[in-house]
């Protein structure tokens, strides 16, 4: 099923009329029908599917059942369904109102703000609407005129007629006037700050609430310059692109379009009748109908006579991603652009003794402040990736267990989503470091990479075909816990003989202490090996055991590149040269099968942030 005919959710606000019932055939038992939410996944009124296997189900239920791929790749940047489409019948004047932008709404309302467009379907002879101010006014004058009931004197009254289009950005004060019928496409938000309501009372006999302080905080008090044309589209912004479709039934009787994998298509029939079809089905349409065409459904054909609005979601310009690298001591939060460049970053103490929810909230608030400091609007941010030490369930966004930060079964995607209402992705921190080096570091341009991090422990990640290799489980690859010595030294994981038990920093220090009788740093150990044969044997054994682990991983995954990161990797060629020889001797098939190159990581502490951002 690729063409869904939708039944709207109906709203009976006090200013509404009856045209949507009488002229557009909307099914509603009341006499006043102000709005119909024709394409909606909003919890205040979702659309219901009329046809096919999902008949009687809501549009959100369809998306959940079929998967988010039905929305298209351009919708990946949205956590929620991006738009809400309405018919509005204004028998009387709507209240004077304003919508906040995303930044303000997220901070104060916990949801996105609202930018919208209006298409005037019909209007009375003297119909007009309010659109911004006649002149620039101060915040003080704005407040005074609200108090003194003189606000209408400075608002810009715009006469309208059928076919007019107005684009209302967040922060624009506005109102639909009486005797106007409108099709509205907007961000999927229901946040409205009412400034003036003509003294009317609601069904409860009380005056409706005003939101003056919030309106004063978000309203643009400079006159709006209305564009005469939005060619080639009726409206176009980061949230929606709207195109007008017209068939007169004579000269133009048939038109075909294509729904690619990039975006779904919403077709809102303003007038006329005919059929809409694809290779699988044909449906009749009439004035007022609404259709949802799933992404990737291919070619469709509309025949008959109609005026319609077709809405899609385009690719976002200047995308920014948030990359978060959570460590036992510190957490790094960075902003990464489309070129894998780290724009800016901050470091905060993880302090894992606090409740996980508190830690996550601080990280989220820090990410928001970083966006604000860089002058980057939330709508530019297409998602956040998080690298977490331990065992993570990437599919469900849950940290199953992390010894480093003492977390168990923490739903980090849900908790972070409360601060950052954008798609949230998670992965193991070592996997993120590997992905970062593959995307922007020593492995740039190489899709098959293995990273070994040689530090307090031995971590690592496997990147195959440009993506993190996870296997069928939730823990991904644990390169540091392959056994290289049967019944060998105890490992931090509780087993014996693991690679980590022999080539981590503590392991190297332990072996040097046992051999030389004194505790040395890794740097001192490698320096002493140049003159002390006892210490040299420690280093040679260390490199040989590391080589055993690398050879094992190479023979299993067959990468083109091996990258060494962490503190010990700073030894460079002292490590790499003998490891290259060990690879030549130990790789199955030798030169004929292709021996991978070994390089040192170059991104340092930035790798985890860039890799986390690359999860998106």
XYZ file of C-alpha atoms in Angstrom:
616
model
C 0.000 0.000 0.000
C 1.629 3.231 -1.138
C -1.338 5.643 -1.559
C -3.191 6.247 1.696
C -6.440 8.190 1.801
C -6.761 9.968 5.125
C -9.621 10.880 7.417
C -8.931 14.079 9.371
C -9.177 14.948 13.034
C -11.836 17.662 13.555
C -11.671 20.749 15.789
C -14.650 22.922 16.770
C -13.092 26.208 17.937
C -15.513 29.038 18.639
C -14.553 31.126 15.573
C -15.223 28.281 13.108
C -17.920 27.930 10.455
C -19.688 25.098 8.659
C -18.214 25.199 5.126
C -15.933 22.224 5.724
C -19.025 20.145 6.481
C -21.385 21.497 3.809
C -18.959 22.090 0.916
C -16.103 19.683 1.600
C -18.057 16.728 2.940
C -16.234 16.419 6.242
C -17.791 13.859 8.546
C -18.681 15.715 11.724
C -21.768 15.658 13.932
C -21.519 19.203 15.269
C -22.568 22.413 13.536
C -19.292 24.328 13.933
C -16.123 22.883 12.381
C -13.181 25.277 12.563
C -10.288 23.035 11.482
C -9.656 19.613 10.021
C -6.176 18.182 10.575
C -5.785 16.446 7.233
C -2.254 15.079 7.560
C -1.398 14.688 11.217
C 0.705 12.545 13.502
C 0.217 14.996 16.361
C -1.079 13.374 19.575
C -3.755 16.078 19.819
C -5.405 14.740 16.663
C -3.820 12.125 14.372
C -5.209 11.333 10.918
C -6.872 7.960 10.353
C -6.331 5.790 7.265
C -9.436 5.020 5.196
C -8.181 2.321 2.803
C -6.085 -0.811 2.546
C -4.551 -3.062 5.164
C -4.263 -0.219 7.677
C -7.847 1.026 7.304
C -9.051 2.310 10.682
C -5.504 2.718 11.983
C -3.905 6.082 12.626
C -1.117 7.455 10.467
C 1.378 7.077 13.364
C 0.375 3.408 13.636
C 1.051 2.947 9.917
C 4.489 4.534 10.205
C 5.294 2.404 13.243
C 4.162 -0.744 11.440
C 5.940 -0.113 8.147
C 9.036 1.619 9.535
C 10.310 5.172 9.231
C 11.639 4.496 5.740
C 8.143 5.370 4.470
C 8.953 8.983 5.409
C 12.119 9.131 3.297
C 15.780 9.846 3.893
C 15.239 13.598 4.189
C 13.106 12.972 7.282
C 15.856 11.195 9.207
C 16.806 14.500 10.795
C 13.408 14.761 12.502
C 12.660 12.880 15.679
C 8.922 13.246 15.079
C 6.776 13.483 11.949
C 7.769 16.879 10.477
C 4.540 18.561 9.326
C 0.866 19.123 10.064
C -1.603 19.972 7.272
C -4.965 21.638 7.920
C -8.081 23.131 6.396
C -9.240 26.213 8.344
C -12.699 27.777 8.038
C -12.712 31.189 9.721
C -16.327 32.331 10.041
C -15.065 34.877 12.584
C -11.686 36.483 13.306
C -9.053 34.281 14.880
C -7.115 35.590 17.876
C -3.991 37.687 17.329
C -1.178 35.239 17.993
C 2.473 34.375 17.527
C 4.444 31.136 17.441
C 7.903 30.750 19.053
C 10.974 29.562 17.210
C 12.476 26.156 17.911
C 15.029 27.348 20.446
C 12.491 29.111 22.663
C 9.842 26.416 22.311
C 12.261 23.610 23.147
C 13.456 25.403 26.257
C 10.025 26.479 27.502
C 7.505 24.039 25.997
C 9.489 20.859 25.367
C 8.553 20.769 21.671
C 9.371 22.513 18.406
C 8.163 25.990 17.518
C 6.092 26.680 14.430
C 6.695 28.080 10.979
C 3.732 27.789 8.606
C 2.307 28.745 5.230
C -1.223 29.706 4.233
C -2.883 29.114 0.902
C -6.129 31.116 0.573
C -8.759 28.757 -0.856
C -11.554 31.315 -0.712
C -12.175 34.751 0.786
C -14.999 37.215 1.119
C -15.033 40.528 -0.713
C -13.529 42.540 2.143
C -11.518 39.747 3.741
C -8.109 40.454 5.237
C -5.649 38.930 7.656
C -3.036 40.344 10.005
C 0.593 39.783 9.052
C 3.281 41.504 11.147
C 3.464 45.189 12.059
C 2.974 48.329 9.977
C 6.156 49.777 11.442
C 8.863 48.792 13.875
C 7.771 49.094 17.484
C 9.606 48.706 20.767
C 8.947 45.945 23.234
C 7.610 48.565 25.628
C 5.121 49.909 23.086
C 4.061 46.368 22.232
C 3.316 45.660 25.882
C 1.533 48.992 26.373
C -0.740 48.510 23.357
C -1.697 45.048 24.610
C -2.630 46.552 27.979
C -4.527 49.484 26.430
C -6.300 47.378 23.803
C -4.816 49.359 20.888
C -2.672 46.619 19.341
C -4.770 46.383 16.160
C -3.806 49.967 15.291
C -0.199 48.969 14.518
C -0.794 45.575 12.920
C -0.411 45.137 9.170
C -3.829 44.265 7.683
C -3.387 42.464 4.348
C -6.385 42.101 1.952
C -6.483 38.602 0.476
C -8.212 36.739 -2.312
C -8.378 33.189 -3.571
C -4.951 31.855 -4.572
C -2.865 34.092 -2.284
C 0.056 32.508 -0.420
C 1.591 33.824 2.800
C 4.644 32.388 4.552
C 4.580 32.947 8.319
C 7.914 32.391 9.993
C 8.046 31.779 13.720
C 8.034 35.075 15.601
C 5.606 36.753 13.153
C 2.474 38.138 14.790
C -0.546 37.157 12.709
C -4.221 36.256 12.555
C -6.680 34.928 9.992
C -9.599 37.278 9.488
C -13.243 36.314 9.189
C -14.778 34.933 6.005
C -11.554 33.217 4.850
C -10.980 29.551 3.984
C -7.363 28.454 4.201
C -5.142 25.424 3.637
C -2.278 25.480 6.099
C 0.995 23.532 6.059
C 3.021 23.935 9.226
C 5.642 22.427 11.463
C 4.254 19.610 13.548
C 3.627 21.718 16.633
C 0.648 23.010 18.538
C 2.399 25.842 20.415
C 0.553 29.171 20.068
C 0.845 32.316 22.191
C -2.403 34.292 22.137
C -1.949 38.069 22.421
C -5.433 39.479 21.771
C -8.825 37.792 21.459
C -11.448 40.515 20.977
C -12.735 39.952 24.524
C -14.386 36.659 23.580
C -15.277 33.888 26.013
C -14.955 30.171 25.560
C -17.460 27.373 26.144
C -16.889 27.697 29.882
C -18.053 31.325 29.818
C -14.592 32.630 30.679
C -12.243 34.726 28.565
C -9.616 32.612 26.878
C -6.092 32.738 28.284
C -3.550 35.163 26.874
C 0.193 34.450 26.845
C 1.539 37.981 26.903
C 4.937 37.514 28.565
C 5.889 34.680 26.245
C 4.623 36.600 23.216
C 6.715 39.626 24.195
C 9.768 37.366 24.373
C 9.405 35.796 20.914
C 7.699 38.346 18.623
C 9.597 39.959 15.760
C 8.620 43.638 16.025
C 10.097 44.660 12.668
C 7.713 44.813 9.654
C 7.739 41.709 7.459
C 8.575 42.190 3.801
C 6.184 39.934 1.922
C 7.687 38.250 -1.111
C 5.723 38.668 -4.322
C 6.863 35.287 -5.576
C 8.281 32.096 -4.113
C 9.139 30.624 -7.510
C 9.519 27.780 -8.293
C 7.534 26.631 -5.211
C 4.468 27.940 -3.442
C 6.522 27.724 -0.235
C 9.935 26.346 0.610
C 11.818 26.071 3.900
C 13.770 23.518 5.911
C 10.531 22.009 7.223
C 8.475 21.642 4.051
C 8.338 22.363 0.329
C 4.891 23.047 -1.141
C 4.035 22.993 -4.844
C 0.760 23.892 -6.570
C -0.803 21.332 -8.903
C -3.551 22.298 -11.350
C -5.551 20.297 -13.900
C -8.321 22.158 -15.742
C -9.918 18.964 -17.098
C -9.619 20.184 -20.690
C -6.177 21.286 -21.832
C -4.524 19.612 -18.846
C -6.330 16.428 -17.865
C -3.515 14.198 -16.634
C -0.252 14.641 -14.761
C 2.344 12.217 -13.441
C 4.797 12.646 -10.593
C 7.353 10.517 -8.802
C 7.818 9.872 -5.096
C 11.487 9.074 -4.519
C 13.110 7.472 -1.505
C 14.067 10.947 -0.303
C 10.626 12.047 0.891
C 6.984 11.083 1.206
C 4.426 13.221 -0.633
C 1.259 14.749 0.808
C -1.417 15.634 -1.748
C -4.185 17.913 -0.499
C -7.093 18.314 -2.936
C -8.426 21.900 -2.765
C -10.995 21.518 -5.551
C -12.127 19.180 -8.329
C -12.522 15.428 -8.748
C -10.873 12.547 -10.579
C -8.545 9.635 -9.837
C -5.088 9.142 -8.380
C -3.258 5.938 -9.209
C 0.024 4.082 -9.326
C 1.027 0.673 -10.667
C -0.865 -1.099 -7.870
C -4.120 0.764 -7.310
C -6.463 3.558 -8.306
C -8.443 5.757 -5.917
C -11.080 8.391 -6.562
C -10.545 11.885 -5.188
C -12.931 14.737 -4.482
C -12.681 18.273 -3.182
C -11.205 18.223 0.330
C -9.477 14.829 0.156
C -6.017 14.222 1.580
C -3.541 11.539 0.472
C -0.225 10.285 1.853
C 2.201 8.650 -0.623
C 5.018 6.757 1.043
C 8.644 7.466 0.147
C 10.024 5.303 -2.632
C 6.577 4.415 -3.987
C 7.530 5.593 -7.461
C 5.336 7.070 -10.182
C 1.779 8.203 -9.566
C -0.775 9.723 -11.943
C -3.553 12.225 -11.268
C -6.398 12.508 -13.788
C -9.447 14.752 -13.930
C -9.716 18.356 -12.808
C -8.203 19.635 -9.593
C -6.384 22.254 -7.619
C -4.025 20.609 -5.150
C -1.050 21.260 -2.907
C 1.792 18.739 -2.961
C 4.070 18.814 0.076
C 7.463 17.114 0.371
C 10.534 17.436 2.597
C 13.748 18.568 0.974
C 17.323 18.029 2.075
C 18.455 20.383 4.793
C 21.090 22.949 3.961
C 24.164 23.417 6.200
C 23.479 20.385 8.358
C 25.127 20.091 11.762
C 25.322 16.992 13.964
C 26.058 16.667 17.668
C 28.738 14.144 18.651
C 28.947 13.112 22.319
C 31.768 10.973 23.727
C 30.999 9.861 27.288
C 34.018 8.742 29.303
C 34.497 7.587 32.862
C 35.998 10.924 33.910
C 35.048 13.419 31.184
C 32.416 13.802 28.497
C 33.170 15.642 25.274
C 30.386 17.314 23.322
C 31.069 18.571 19.793
C 29.344 20.039 16.753
C 30.308 18.386 13.464
C 29.542 19.731 9.981
C 28.869 17.879 6.727
C 32.592 17.761 5.969
C 33.300 15.837 9.200
C 34.920 18.947 10.639
C 34.605 19.616 14.341
C 33.196 23.147 14.558
C 33.313 23.564 18.336
C 33.364 21.401 21.434
C 33.101 21.457 25.208
C 34.238 19.107 27.957
C 32.286 18.466 31.146
C 32.983 16.187 34.082
C 31.008 12.970 33.813
C 30.807 12.485 37.577
C 29.155 9.094 37.268
C 28.357 8.995 40.998
C 25.291 11.095 40.142
C 22.069 9.524 38.834
C 22.283 8.765 35.105
C 19.309 11.014 34.362
C 21.087 13.972 35.942
C 24.287 13.307 33.963
C 22.361 13.019 30.705
C 20.418 16.211 31.407
C 23.650 18.163 31.957
C 25.110 16.797 28.723
C 21.964 17.767 26.812
C 21.891 21.275 28.266
C 25.584 21.699 27.430
C 24.875 20.681 23.837
C 22.084 23.275 23.636
C 24.339 25.993 25.039
C 27.055 25.059 22.546
C 24.591 25.486 19.674
C 23.505 28.838 21.071
C 27.080 30.078 21.520
C 27.870 29.187 17.916
C 24.707 30.880 16.623
C 23.420 27.607 15.188
C 19.653 27.162 15.202
C 18.272 23.877 16.483
C 16.589 23.289 13.138
C 20.063 23.015 11.545
C 20.852 20.079 13.798
C 19.861 16.783 12.192
C 20.646 14.474 15.100
C 22.935 13.532 17.980
C 25.220 10.514 18.242
C 26.494 9.255 21.585
C 29.469 7.007 22.283
C 29.202 5.168 25.624
C 31.683 2.764 27.229
C 30.329 -0.691 27.837
C 27.577 -2.828 26.354
C 25.004 -0.844 24.401
C 21.802 -1.790 22.631
C 22.006 0.414 19.554
C 18.617 -0.559 18.194
C 16.728 0.466 21.332
C 19.053 3.254 22.464
C 19.783 1.616 25.831
C 23.057 1.278 27.749
C 22.770 -2.278 29.064
C 25.856 -2.167 31.280
C 28.839 0.133 31.678
C 31.312 -0.543 34.455
C 33.173 2.709 33.735
C 30.210 4.955 34.536
C 28.192 2.545 36.714
C 25.144 2.491 34.428
C 22.799 -0.427 33.959
C 19.750 -0.491 31.638
C 19.780 3.275 31.072
C 17.493 4.416 28.230
C 19.843 7.152 27.122
C 18.080 7.837 23.806
C 14.810 8.553 25.598
C 16.398 10.646 28.350
C 18.559 12.653 25.934
C 15.559 13.106 23.662
C 13.849 15.053 26.452
C 16.621 17.667 26.149
C 17.368 17.364 22.449
C 14.205 16.678 20.396
C 16.144 15.277 17.459
C 17.021 11.715 16.424
C 19.394 10.129 18.973
C 21.795 7.295 18.074
C 24.170 5.429 20.365
C 27.120 3.047 20.037
C 30.037 1.757 22.056
C 32.672 4.480 22.533
C 35.491 2.413 20.979
C 33.313 1.751 17.938
C 32.691 5.493 17.682
C 36.425 6.203 17.854
C 36.991 3.697 15.048
C 34.224 5.274 12.975
C 35.689 8.722 13.587
C 39.149 7.709 12.401
C 37.609 5.992 9.365
C 35.463 9.008 8.521
C 37.886 11.861 9.121
C 41.199 10.589 10.441
C 43.885 8.053 9.586
C 41.348 5.874 7.752
C 39.658 8.556 5.696
C 38.653 7.153 2.329
C 38.892 3.552 3.549
C 35.666 1.649 4.269
C 37.172 -1.450 5.947
C 39.135 -0.494 9.052
C 40.056 -2.022 12.414
C 41.049 0.215 15.334
C 42.905 -0.965 18.454
C 43.024 1.515 21.348
C 45.916 0.772 23.686
C 45.234 2.500 26.985
C 44.010 1.577 30.454
C 42.203 -1.228 28.685
C 42.261 -2.450 25.115
C 39.287 -1.333 23.117
C 38.637 -1.444 19.457
C 36.173 -1.211 16.692
C 35.577 -2.865 13.364
C 34.339 -0.791 10.439
C 33.155 -2.783 7.418
C 31.676 -1.112 4.339
C 31.820 2.198 6.209
C 29.600 1.026 9.096
C 30.207 -0.328 12.572
C 30.249 -4.125 12.649
C 28.033 -5.381 15.464
C 27.188 -8.964 14.663
C 23.846 -10.327 15.774
C 24.196 -9.332 19.421
C 24.147 -5.940 21.106
C 27.728 -5.641 22.304
C 29.600 -5.366 19.007
C 33.188 -6.515 18.682
C 35.379 -6.866 21.786
C 38.836 -6.988 20.286
C 40.536 -6.586 23.649
C 38.952 -9.780 24.919
C 40.122 -12.320 22.391
C 42.204 -14.956 24.194
C 45.837 -15.035 23.047
C 47.316 -17.092 25.934
C 45.367 -20.100 27.212
C 44.882 -19.898 30.994
C 47.039 -16.800 30.990
C 46.988 -13.651 33.086
C 43.632 -12.662 34.642
C 41.733 -10.007 32.742
C 39.434 -7.246 34.008
C 36.540 -9.086 32.313
C 36.956 -12.056 34.700
C 38.496 -14.415 32.168
C 42.157 -15.271 31.544
C 44.587 -14.721 28.727
C 42.796 -11.860 26.969
C 44.663 -9.454 24.734
C 43.874 -6.671 27.222
C 45.662 -8.631 29.978
C 48.894 -8.372 27.973
C 48.910 -5.184 25.885
C 47.084 -2.588 27.991
C 49.084 0.131 29.775
C 48.748 -1.599 33.193
C 49.868 -4.883 31.635
C 53.006 -3.315 30.148
C 53.844 -1.641 33.465
C 53.275 -4.957 35.306
C 55.607 -6.903 33.014
C 58.347 -4.234 33.214
C 58.108 -4.165 37.012
C 58.440 -7.963 37.178
C 61.446 -7.975 34.842
C 63.348 -4.819 35.882
C 62.251 -4.504 39.519
C 60.975 -0.943 39.214
C 57.793 0.761 38.077
C 58.169 2.768 34.880
C 55.751 4.665 32.664
C 55.138 3.294 29.155
C 57.272 6.092 27.732
C 60.119 5.266 30.120
C 59.812 1.566 29.284
C 60.217 2.136 25.535
C 63.106 4.547 26.147
C 64.896 2.083 28.455
C 64.465 -0.735 25.940
C 66.989 0.987 23.678
C 69.814 0.233 26.154
C 68.558 -2.340 28.668
C 68.230 -5.864 27.186
C 65.925 -6.964 30.012
C 63.470 -4.150 29.294
C 63.935 -4.696 25.559
C 62.693 -8.257 26.000
C 59.601 -6.891 27.766
C 58.918 -4.535 24.856
C 59.578 -7.216 22.227
C 57.177 -9.590 23.995
C 54.589 -6.812 24.250
C 54.788 -6.093 20.514
C 54.668 -9.794 19.644
C 51.521 -10.329 21.681
C 49.906 -7.214 20.231
C 50.801 -8.544 16.790
C 49.123 -11.857 17.606
C 45.882 -10.026 18.362
C 46.131 -7.899 15.225
C 46.854 -10.914 13.004
C 43.852 -12.750 14.456
C 41.538 -9.815 13.765
C 42.943 -9.305 10.257
C 42.462 -12.970 9.358
C 38.830 -12.794 10.483
C 37.712 -9.397 9.122
C 40.202 -8.825 6.234
C 40.402 -5.030 6.572
C 42.395 -2.751 4.302
C 43.777 -0.786 7.245
C 44.670 -1.280 10.912
C 44.818 1.832 13.098
C 46.502 2.009 16.500
C 45.219 4.534 19.011
C 45.639 5.237 22.696
C 48.675 6.147 24.775
C 51.032 3.406 23.626
C 50.349 4.113 19.935
C 52.376 7.301 20.378
C 55.514 5.151 20.020
C 54.883 5.210 16.259
C 57.355 3.292 14.113
C 58.862 1.548 17.134
C 55.585 -0.363 17.200
C 54.536 -0.278 13.576
C 57.677 -1.620 11.882
C 57.830 -4.951 13.768
C 54.033 -5.270 13.587
C 54.172 -4.925 9.808
C 56.657 -7.793 9.669
C 54.441 -9.917 11.899
C 51.480 -9.211 9.608
C 53.496 -10.310 6.575
C 54.319 -13.597 8.292
C 50.971 -14.225 9.971
C 48.283 -13.051 7.557
C 46.576 -15.927 5.789
C 47.499 -15.896 2.114
C 50.355 -13.455 2.682
C 51.009 -10.923 -0.050
C 48.620 -12.692 -2.416
C 45.629 -11.978 -0.155
C 46.555 -8.365 0.491
C 48.229 -7.315 3.732
C 46.652 -4.280 5.401
C 48.605 -1.160 6.211
C 49.116 -0.130 9.840
C 48.787 3.537 10.792
C 48.635 5.571 13.978
C 45.404 7.353 14.868
C 45.483 11.106 14.229
C 42.288 12.513 15.752
C 43.147 11.903 19.384
C 40.310 12.850 21.752
C 38.261 14.194 18.823
C 37.769 10.754 17.258
C 34.929 9.765 19.580
C 32.927 12.947 18.944
C 33.332 12.797 15.170
C 32.548 9.085 15.144
C 29.467 9.558 17.298
C 28.247 12.275 14.937
C 28.868 9.887 12.043
C 26.270 7.492 13.471
C 23.628 9.801 12.002
